[in-house]
mmCIF file of N, CA and C in Angstrom:
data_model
loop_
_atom_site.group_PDB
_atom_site.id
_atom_site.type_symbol
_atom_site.label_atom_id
_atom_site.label_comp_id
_atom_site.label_asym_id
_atom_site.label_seq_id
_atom_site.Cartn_x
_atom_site.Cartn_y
_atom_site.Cartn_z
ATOM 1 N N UNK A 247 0.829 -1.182 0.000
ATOM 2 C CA UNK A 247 0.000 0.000 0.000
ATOM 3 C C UNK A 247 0.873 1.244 0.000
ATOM 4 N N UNK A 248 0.384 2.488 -0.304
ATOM 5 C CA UNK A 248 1.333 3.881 -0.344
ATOM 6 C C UNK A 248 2.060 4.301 0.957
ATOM 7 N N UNK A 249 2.676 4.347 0.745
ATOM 8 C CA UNK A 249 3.399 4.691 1.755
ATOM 9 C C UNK A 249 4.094 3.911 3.113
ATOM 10 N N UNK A 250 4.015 2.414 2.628
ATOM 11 C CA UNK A 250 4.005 1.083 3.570
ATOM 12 C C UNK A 250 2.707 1.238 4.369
ATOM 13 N N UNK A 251 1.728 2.270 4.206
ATOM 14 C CA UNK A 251 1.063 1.130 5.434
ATOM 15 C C UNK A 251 -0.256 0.247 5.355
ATOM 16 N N UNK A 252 -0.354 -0.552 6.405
ATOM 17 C CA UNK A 252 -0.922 -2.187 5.610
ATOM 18 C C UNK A 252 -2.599 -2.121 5.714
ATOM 19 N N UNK A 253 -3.023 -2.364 4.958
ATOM 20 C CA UNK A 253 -4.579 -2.551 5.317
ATOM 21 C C UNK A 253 -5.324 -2.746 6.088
ATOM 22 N N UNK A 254 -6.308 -2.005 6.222
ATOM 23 C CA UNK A 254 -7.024 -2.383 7.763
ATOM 24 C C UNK A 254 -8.654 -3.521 7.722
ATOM 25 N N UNK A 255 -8.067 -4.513 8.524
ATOM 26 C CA UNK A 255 -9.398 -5.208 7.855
ATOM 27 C C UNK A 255 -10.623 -4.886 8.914
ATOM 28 N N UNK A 256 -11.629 -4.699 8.652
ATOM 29 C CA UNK A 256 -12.686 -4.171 8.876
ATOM 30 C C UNK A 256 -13.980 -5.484 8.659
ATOM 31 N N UNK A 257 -15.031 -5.442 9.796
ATOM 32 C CA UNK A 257 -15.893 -6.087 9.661
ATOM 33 C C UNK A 257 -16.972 -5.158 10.201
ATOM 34 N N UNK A 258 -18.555 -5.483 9.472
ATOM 35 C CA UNK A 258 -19.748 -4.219 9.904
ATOM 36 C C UNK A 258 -20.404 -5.184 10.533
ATOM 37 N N UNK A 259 -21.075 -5.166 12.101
ATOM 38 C CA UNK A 259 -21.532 -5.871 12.357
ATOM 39 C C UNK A 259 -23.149 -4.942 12.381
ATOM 40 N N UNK A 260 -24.320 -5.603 11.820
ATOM 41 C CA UNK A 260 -25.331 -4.881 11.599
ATOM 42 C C UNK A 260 -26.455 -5.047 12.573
ATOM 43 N N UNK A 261 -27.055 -4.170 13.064
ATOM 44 C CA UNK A 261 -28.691 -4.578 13.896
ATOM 45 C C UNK A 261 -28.584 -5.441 14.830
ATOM 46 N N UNK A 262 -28.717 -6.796 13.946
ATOM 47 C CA UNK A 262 -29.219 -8.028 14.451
ATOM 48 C C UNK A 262 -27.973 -9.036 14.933
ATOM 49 N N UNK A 263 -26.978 -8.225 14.612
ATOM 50 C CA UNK A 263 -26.117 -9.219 15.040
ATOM 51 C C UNK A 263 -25.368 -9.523 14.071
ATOM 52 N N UNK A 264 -25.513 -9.780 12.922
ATOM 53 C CA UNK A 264 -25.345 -10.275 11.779
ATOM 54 C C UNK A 264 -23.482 -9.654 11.088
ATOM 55 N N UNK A 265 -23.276 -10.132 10.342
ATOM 56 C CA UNK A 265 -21.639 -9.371 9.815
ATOM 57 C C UNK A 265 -21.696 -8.897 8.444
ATOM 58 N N UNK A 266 -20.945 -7.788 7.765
ATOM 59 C CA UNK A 266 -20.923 -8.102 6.324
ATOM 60 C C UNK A 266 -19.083 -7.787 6.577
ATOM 61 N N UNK A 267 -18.542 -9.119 5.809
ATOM 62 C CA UNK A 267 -16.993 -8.556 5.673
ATOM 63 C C UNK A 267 -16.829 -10.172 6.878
ATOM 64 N N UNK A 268 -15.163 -9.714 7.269
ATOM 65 C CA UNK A 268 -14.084 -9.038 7.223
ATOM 66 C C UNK A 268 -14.040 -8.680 5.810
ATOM 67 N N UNK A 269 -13.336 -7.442 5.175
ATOM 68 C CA UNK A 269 -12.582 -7.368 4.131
ATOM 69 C C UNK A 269 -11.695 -6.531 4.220
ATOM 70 N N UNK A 270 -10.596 -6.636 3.621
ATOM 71 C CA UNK A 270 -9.109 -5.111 3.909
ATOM 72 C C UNK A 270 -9.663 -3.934 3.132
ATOM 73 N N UNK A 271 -8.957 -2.443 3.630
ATOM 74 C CA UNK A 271 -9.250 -1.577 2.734
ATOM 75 C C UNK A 271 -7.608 -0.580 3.009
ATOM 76 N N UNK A 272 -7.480 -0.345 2.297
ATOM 77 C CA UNK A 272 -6.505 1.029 2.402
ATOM 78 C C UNK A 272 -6.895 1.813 3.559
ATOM 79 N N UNK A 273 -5.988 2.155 3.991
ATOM 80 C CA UNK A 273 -6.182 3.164 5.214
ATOM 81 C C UNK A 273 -6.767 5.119 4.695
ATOM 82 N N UNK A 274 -6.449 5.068 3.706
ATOM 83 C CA UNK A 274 -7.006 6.527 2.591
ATOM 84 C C UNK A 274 -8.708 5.944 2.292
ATOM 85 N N UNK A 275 -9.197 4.740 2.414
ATOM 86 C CA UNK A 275 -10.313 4.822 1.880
ATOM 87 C C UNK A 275 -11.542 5.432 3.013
ATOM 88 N N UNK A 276 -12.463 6.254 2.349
ATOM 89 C CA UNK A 276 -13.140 6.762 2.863
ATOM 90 C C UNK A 276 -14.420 6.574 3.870
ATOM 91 N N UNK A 277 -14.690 7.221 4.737
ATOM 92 C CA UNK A 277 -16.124 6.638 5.747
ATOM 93 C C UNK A 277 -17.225 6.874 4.556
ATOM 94 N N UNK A 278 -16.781 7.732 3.862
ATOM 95 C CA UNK A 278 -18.271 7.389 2.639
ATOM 96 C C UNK A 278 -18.055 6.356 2.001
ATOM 97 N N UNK A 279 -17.179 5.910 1.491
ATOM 98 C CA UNK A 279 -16.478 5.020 0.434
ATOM 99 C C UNK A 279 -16.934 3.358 1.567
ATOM 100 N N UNK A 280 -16.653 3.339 2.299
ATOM 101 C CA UNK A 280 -17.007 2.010 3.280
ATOM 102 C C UNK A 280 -18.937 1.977 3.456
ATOM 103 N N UNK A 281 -19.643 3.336 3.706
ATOM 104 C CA UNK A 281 -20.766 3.125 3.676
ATOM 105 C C UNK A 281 -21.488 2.656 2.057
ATOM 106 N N UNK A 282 -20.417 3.418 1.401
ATOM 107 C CA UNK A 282 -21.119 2.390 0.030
ATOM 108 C C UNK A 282 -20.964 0.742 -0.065
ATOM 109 N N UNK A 283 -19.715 0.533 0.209
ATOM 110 C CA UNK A 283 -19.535 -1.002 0.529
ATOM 111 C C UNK A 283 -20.714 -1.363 1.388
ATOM 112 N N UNK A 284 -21.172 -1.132 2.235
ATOM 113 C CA UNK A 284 -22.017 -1.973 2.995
ATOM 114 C C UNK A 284 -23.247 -1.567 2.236
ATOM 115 N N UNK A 285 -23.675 -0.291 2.024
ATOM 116 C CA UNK A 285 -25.343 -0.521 1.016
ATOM 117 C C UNK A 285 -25.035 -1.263 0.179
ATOM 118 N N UNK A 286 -24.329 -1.516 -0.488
ATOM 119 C CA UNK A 286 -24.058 -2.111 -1.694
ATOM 120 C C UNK A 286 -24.216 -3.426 -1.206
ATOM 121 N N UNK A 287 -23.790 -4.141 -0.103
ATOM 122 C CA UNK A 287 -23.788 -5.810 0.194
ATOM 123 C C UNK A 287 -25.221 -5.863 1.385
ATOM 124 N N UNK A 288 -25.853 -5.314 1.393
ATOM 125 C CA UNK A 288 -26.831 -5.127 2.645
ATOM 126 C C UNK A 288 -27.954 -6.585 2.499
ATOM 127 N N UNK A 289 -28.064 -7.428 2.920
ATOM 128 C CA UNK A 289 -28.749 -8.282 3.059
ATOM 129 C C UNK A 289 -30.460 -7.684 2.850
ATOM 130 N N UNK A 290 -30.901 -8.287 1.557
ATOM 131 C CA UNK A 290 -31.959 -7.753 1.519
ATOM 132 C C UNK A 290 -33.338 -8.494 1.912
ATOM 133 N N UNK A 291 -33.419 -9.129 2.893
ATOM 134 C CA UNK A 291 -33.897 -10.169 3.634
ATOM 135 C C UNK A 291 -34.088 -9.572 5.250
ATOM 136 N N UNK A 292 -33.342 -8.634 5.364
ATOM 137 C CA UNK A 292 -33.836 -8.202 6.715
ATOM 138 C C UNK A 292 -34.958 -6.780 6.529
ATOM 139 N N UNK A 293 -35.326 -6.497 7.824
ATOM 140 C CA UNK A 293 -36.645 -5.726 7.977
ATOM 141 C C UNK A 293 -36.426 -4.655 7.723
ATOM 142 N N UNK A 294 -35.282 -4.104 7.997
ATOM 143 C CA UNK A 294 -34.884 -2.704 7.649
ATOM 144 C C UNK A 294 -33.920 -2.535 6.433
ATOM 145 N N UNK A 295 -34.175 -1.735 5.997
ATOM 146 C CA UNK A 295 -32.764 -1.524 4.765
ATOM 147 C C UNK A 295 -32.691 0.030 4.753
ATOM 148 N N UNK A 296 -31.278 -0.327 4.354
ATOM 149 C CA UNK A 296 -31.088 1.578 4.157
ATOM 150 C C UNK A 296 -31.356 1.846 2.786
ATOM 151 N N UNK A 297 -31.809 2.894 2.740
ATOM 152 C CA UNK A 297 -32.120 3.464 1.352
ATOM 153 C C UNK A 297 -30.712 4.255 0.603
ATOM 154 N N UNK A 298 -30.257 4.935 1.354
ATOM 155 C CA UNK A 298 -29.388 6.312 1.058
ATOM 156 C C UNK A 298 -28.096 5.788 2.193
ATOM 157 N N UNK A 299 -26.982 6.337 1.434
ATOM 158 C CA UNK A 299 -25.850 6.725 2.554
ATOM 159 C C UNK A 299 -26.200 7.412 3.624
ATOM 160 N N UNK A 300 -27.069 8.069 3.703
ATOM 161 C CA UNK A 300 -26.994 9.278 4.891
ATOM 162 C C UNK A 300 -28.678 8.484 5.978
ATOM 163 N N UNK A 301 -28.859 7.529 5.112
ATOM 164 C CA UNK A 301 -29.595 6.457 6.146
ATOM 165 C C UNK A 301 -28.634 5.776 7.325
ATOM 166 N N UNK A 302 -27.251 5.449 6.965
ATOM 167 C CA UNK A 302 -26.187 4.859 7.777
ATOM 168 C C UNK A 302 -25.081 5.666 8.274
ATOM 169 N N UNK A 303 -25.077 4.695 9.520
ATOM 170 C CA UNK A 303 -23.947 5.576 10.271
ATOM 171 C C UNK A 303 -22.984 4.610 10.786
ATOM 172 N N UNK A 304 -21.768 5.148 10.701
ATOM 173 C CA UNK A 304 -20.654 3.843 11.268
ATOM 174 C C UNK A 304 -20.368 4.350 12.540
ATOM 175 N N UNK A 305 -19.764 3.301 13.352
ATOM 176 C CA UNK A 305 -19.674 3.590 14.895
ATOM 177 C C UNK A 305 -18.306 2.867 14.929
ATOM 178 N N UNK A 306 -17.690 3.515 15.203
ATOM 179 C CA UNK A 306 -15.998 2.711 16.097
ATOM 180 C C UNK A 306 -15.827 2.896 17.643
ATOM 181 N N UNK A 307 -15.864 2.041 18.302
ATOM 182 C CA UNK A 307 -15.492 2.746 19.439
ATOM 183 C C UNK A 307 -16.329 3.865 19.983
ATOM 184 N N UNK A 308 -17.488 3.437 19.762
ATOM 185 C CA UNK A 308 -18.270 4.882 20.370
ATOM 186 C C UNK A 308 -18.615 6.031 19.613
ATOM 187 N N UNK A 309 -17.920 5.873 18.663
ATOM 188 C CA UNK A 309 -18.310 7.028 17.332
ATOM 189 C C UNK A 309 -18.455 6.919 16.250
ATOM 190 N N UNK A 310 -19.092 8.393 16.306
ATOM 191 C CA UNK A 310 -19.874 8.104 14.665
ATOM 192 C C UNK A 310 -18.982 8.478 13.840
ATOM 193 N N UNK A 311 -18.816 7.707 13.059
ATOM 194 C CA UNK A 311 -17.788 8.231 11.856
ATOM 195 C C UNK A 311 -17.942 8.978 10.978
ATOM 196 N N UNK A 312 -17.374 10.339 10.414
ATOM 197 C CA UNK A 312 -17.371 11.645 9.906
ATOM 198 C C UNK A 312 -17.340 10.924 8.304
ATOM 199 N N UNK A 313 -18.264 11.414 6.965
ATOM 200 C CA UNK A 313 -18.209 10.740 5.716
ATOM 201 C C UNK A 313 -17.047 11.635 5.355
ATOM 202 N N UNK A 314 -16.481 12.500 5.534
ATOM 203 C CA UNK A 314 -15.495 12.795 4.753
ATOM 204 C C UNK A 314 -13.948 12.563 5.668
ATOM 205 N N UNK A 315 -14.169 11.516 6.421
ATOM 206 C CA UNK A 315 -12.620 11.409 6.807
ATOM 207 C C UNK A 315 -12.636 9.828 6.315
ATOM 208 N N UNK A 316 -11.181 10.068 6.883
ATOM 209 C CA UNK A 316 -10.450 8.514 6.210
ATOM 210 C C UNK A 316 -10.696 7.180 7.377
ATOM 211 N N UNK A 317 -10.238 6.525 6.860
ATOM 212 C CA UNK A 317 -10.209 5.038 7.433
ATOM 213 C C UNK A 317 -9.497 4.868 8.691
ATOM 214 N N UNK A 318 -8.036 5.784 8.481
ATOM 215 C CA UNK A 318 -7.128 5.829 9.115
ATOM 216 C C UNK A 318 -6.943 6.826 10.036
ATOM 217 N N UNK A 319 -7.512 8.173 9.405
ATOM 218 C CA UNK A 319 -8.493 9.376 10.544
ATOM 219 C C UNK A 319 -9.823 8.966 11.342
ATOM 220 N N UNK A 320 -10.270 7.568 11.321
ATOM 221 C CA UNK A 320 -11.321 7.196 11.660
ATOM 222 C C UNK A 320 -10.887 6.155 12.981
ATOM 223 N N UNK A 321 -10.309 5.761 13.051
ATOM 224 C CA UNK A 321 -9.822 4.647 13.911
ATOM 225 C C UNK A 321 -9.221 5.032 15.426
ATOM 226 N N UNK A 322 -9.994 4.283 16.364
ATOM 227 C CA UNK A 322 -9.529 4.394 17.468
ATOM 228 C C UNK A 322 -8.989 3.044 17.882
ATOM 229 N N UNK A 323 -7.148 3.045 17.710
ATOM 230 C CA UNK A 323 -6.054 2.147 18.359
ATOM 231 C C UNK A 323 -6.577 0.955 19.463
ATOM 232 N N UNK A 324 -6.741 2.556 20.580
ATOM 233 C CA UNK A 324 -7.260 1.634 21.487
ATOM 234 C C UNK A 324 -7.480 0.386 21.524
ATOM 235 N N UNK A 325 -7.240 -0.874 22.252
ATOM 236 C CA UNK A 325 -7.546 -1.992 22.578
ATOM 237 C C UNK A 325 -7.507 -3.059 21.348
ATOM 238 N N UNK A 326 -6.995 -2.273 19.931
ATOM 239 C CA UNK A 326 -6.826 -3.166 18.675
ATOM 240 C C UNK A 326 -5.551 -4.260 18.939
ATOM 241 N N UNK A 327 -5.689 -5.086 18.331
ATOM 242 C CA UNK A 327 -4.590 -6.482 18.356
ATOM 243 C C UNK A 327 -3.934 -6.443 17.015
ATOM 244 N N UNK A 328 -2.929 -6.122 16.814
ATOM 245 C CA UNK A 328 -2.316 -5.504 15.521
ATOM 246 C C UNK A 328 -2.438 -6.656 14.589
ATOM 247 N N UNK A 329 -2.984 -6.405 13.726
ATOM 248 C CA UNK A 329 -3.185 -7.557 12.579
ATOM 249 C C UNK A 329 -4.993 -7.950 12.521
ATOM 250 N N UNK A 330 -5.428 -7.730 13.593
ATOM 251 C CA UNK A 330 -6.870 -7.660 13.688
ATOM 252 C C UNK A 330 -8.051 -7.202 12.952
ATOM 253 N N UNK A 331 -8.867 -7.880 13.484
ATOM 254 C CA UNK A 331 -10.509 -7.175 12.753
ATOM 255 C C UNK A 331 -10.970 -5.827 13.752
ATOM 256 N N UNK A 332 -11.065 -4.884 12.946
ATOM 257 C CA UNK A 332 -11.978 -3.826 13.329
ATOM 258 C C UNK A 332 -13.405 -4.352 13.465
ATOM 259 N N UNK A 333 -14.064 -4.343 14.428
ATOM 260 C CA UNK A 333 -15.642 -4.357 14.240
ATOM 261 C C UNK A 333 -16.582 -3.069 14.377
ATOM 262 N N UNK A 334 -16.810 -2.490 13.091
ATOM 263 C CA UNK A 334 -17.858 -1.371 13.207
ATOM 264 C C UNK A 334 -19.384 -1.371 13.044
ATOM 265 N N UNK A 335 -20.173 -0.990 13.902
ATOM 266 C CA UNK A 335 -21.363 -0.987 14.144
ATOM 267 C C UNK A 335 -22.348 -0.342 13.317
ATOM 268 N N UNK A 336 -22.942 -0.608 12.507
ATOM 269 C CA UNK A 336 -24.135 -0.054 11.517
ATOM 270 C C UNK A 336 -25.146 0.138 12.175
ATOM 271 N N UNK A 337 -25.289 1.405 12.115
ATOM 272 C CA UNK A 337 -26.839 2.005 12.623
ATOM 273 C C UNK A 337 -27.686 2.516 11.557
ATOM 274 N N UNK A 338 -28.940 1.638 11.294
ATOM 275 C CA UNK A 338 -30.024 2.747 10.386
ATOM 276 C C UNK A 338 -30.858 3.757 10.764
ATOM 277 N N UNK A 339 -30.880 5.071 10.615
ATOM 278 C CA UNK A 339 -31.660 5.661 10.715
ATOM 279 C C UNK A 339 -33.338 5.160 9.844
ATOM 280 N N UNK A 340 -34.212 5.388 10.902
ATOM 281 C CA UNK A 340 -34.974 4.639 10.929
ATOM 282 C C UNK A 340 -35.904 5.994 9.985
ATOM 283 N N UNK A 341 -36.942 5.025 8.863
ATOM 284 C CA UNK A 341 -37.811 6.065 7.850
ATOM 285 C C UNK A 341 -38.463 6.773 8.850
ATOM 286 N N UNK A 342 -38.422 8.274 8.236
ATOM 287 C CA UNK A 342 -39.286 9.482 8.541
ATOM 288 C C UNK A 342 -40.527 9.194 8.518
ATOM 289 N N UNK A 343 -41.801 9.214 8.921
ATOM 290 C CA UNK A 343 -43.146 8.726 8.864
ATOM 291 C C UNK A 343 -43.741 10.277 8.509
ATOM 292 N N UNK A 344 -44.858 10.459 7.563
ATOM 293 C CA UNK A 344 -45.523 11.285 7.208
ATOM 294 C C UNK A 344 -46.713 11.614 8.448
ATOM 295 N N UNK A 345 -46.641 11.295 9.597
ATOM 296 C CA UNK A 345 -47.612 11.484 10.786
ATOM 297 C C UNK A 345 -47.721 12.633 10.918
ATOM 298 N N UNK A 346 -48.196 13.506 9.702
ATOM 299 C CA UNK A 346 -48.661 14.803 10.868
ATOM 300 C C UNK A 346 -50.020 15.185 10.920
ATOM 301 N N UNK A 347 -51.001 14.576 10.993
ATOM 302 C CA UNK A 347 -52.663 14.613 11.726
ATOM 303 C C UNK A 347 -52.545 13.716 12.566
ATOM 304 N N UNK A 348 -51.580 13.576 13.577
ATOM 305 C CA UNK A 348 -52.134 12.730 15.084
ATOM 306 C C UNK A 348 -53.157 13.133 15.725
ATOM 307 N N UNK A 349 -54.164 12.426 16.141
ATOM 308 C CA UNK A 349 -55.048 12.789 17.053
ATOM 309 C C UNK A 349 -54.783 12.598 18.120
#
């Protein structure tokens, strides 16, 4: 990779528990660029699906990950086992409902 450094492998663990990945990515590749990877592989068998990128949110460590930073601007060290799986957390924002005549 540029500059020697080595790929970070990454797994999304979604909702239910469920995984998409491990797979490596460059440490330059993007928190938008990874949320397309996962719409793009999203199991379309479960109850929820995201529609849009900005339906999903990645979580590392407690945070939400910024779409315009990197992989490698995204990562918190902390408690990683060098050579390891990242596990990041997929959250859907859940559809807007047209409810506005509540009684």
């Amino acid at each position: 990779m540029a500059g020697g450094r080595e790929p970070i492998e990454v797994k999304f663990r979604l909702f239910d528990g469920t995984d998409i990945g491990p797979n490596k990515y460059d440490p330059a590749t993007t928190v938008t660029a990874l949320k397309e990877f996962v719409l793009a592989r999203w199991p379309q068998d479960k109850d929820i699906i995201p529609k849009t990128l900005n339906d999903v949110k990645l979580i590392n460590a407690g945070r939400i990950l910024e779409n315009n930073k990197t992989l490698a601007e995204s990562r918190v060290p902390v408690g990683e086992v060098p050579g390891g799986v990242i596990t990041m957390h997929v959250v859907v924002r859940p559809p807007q409902s047209d409810k506005s005549g509540i009684a």
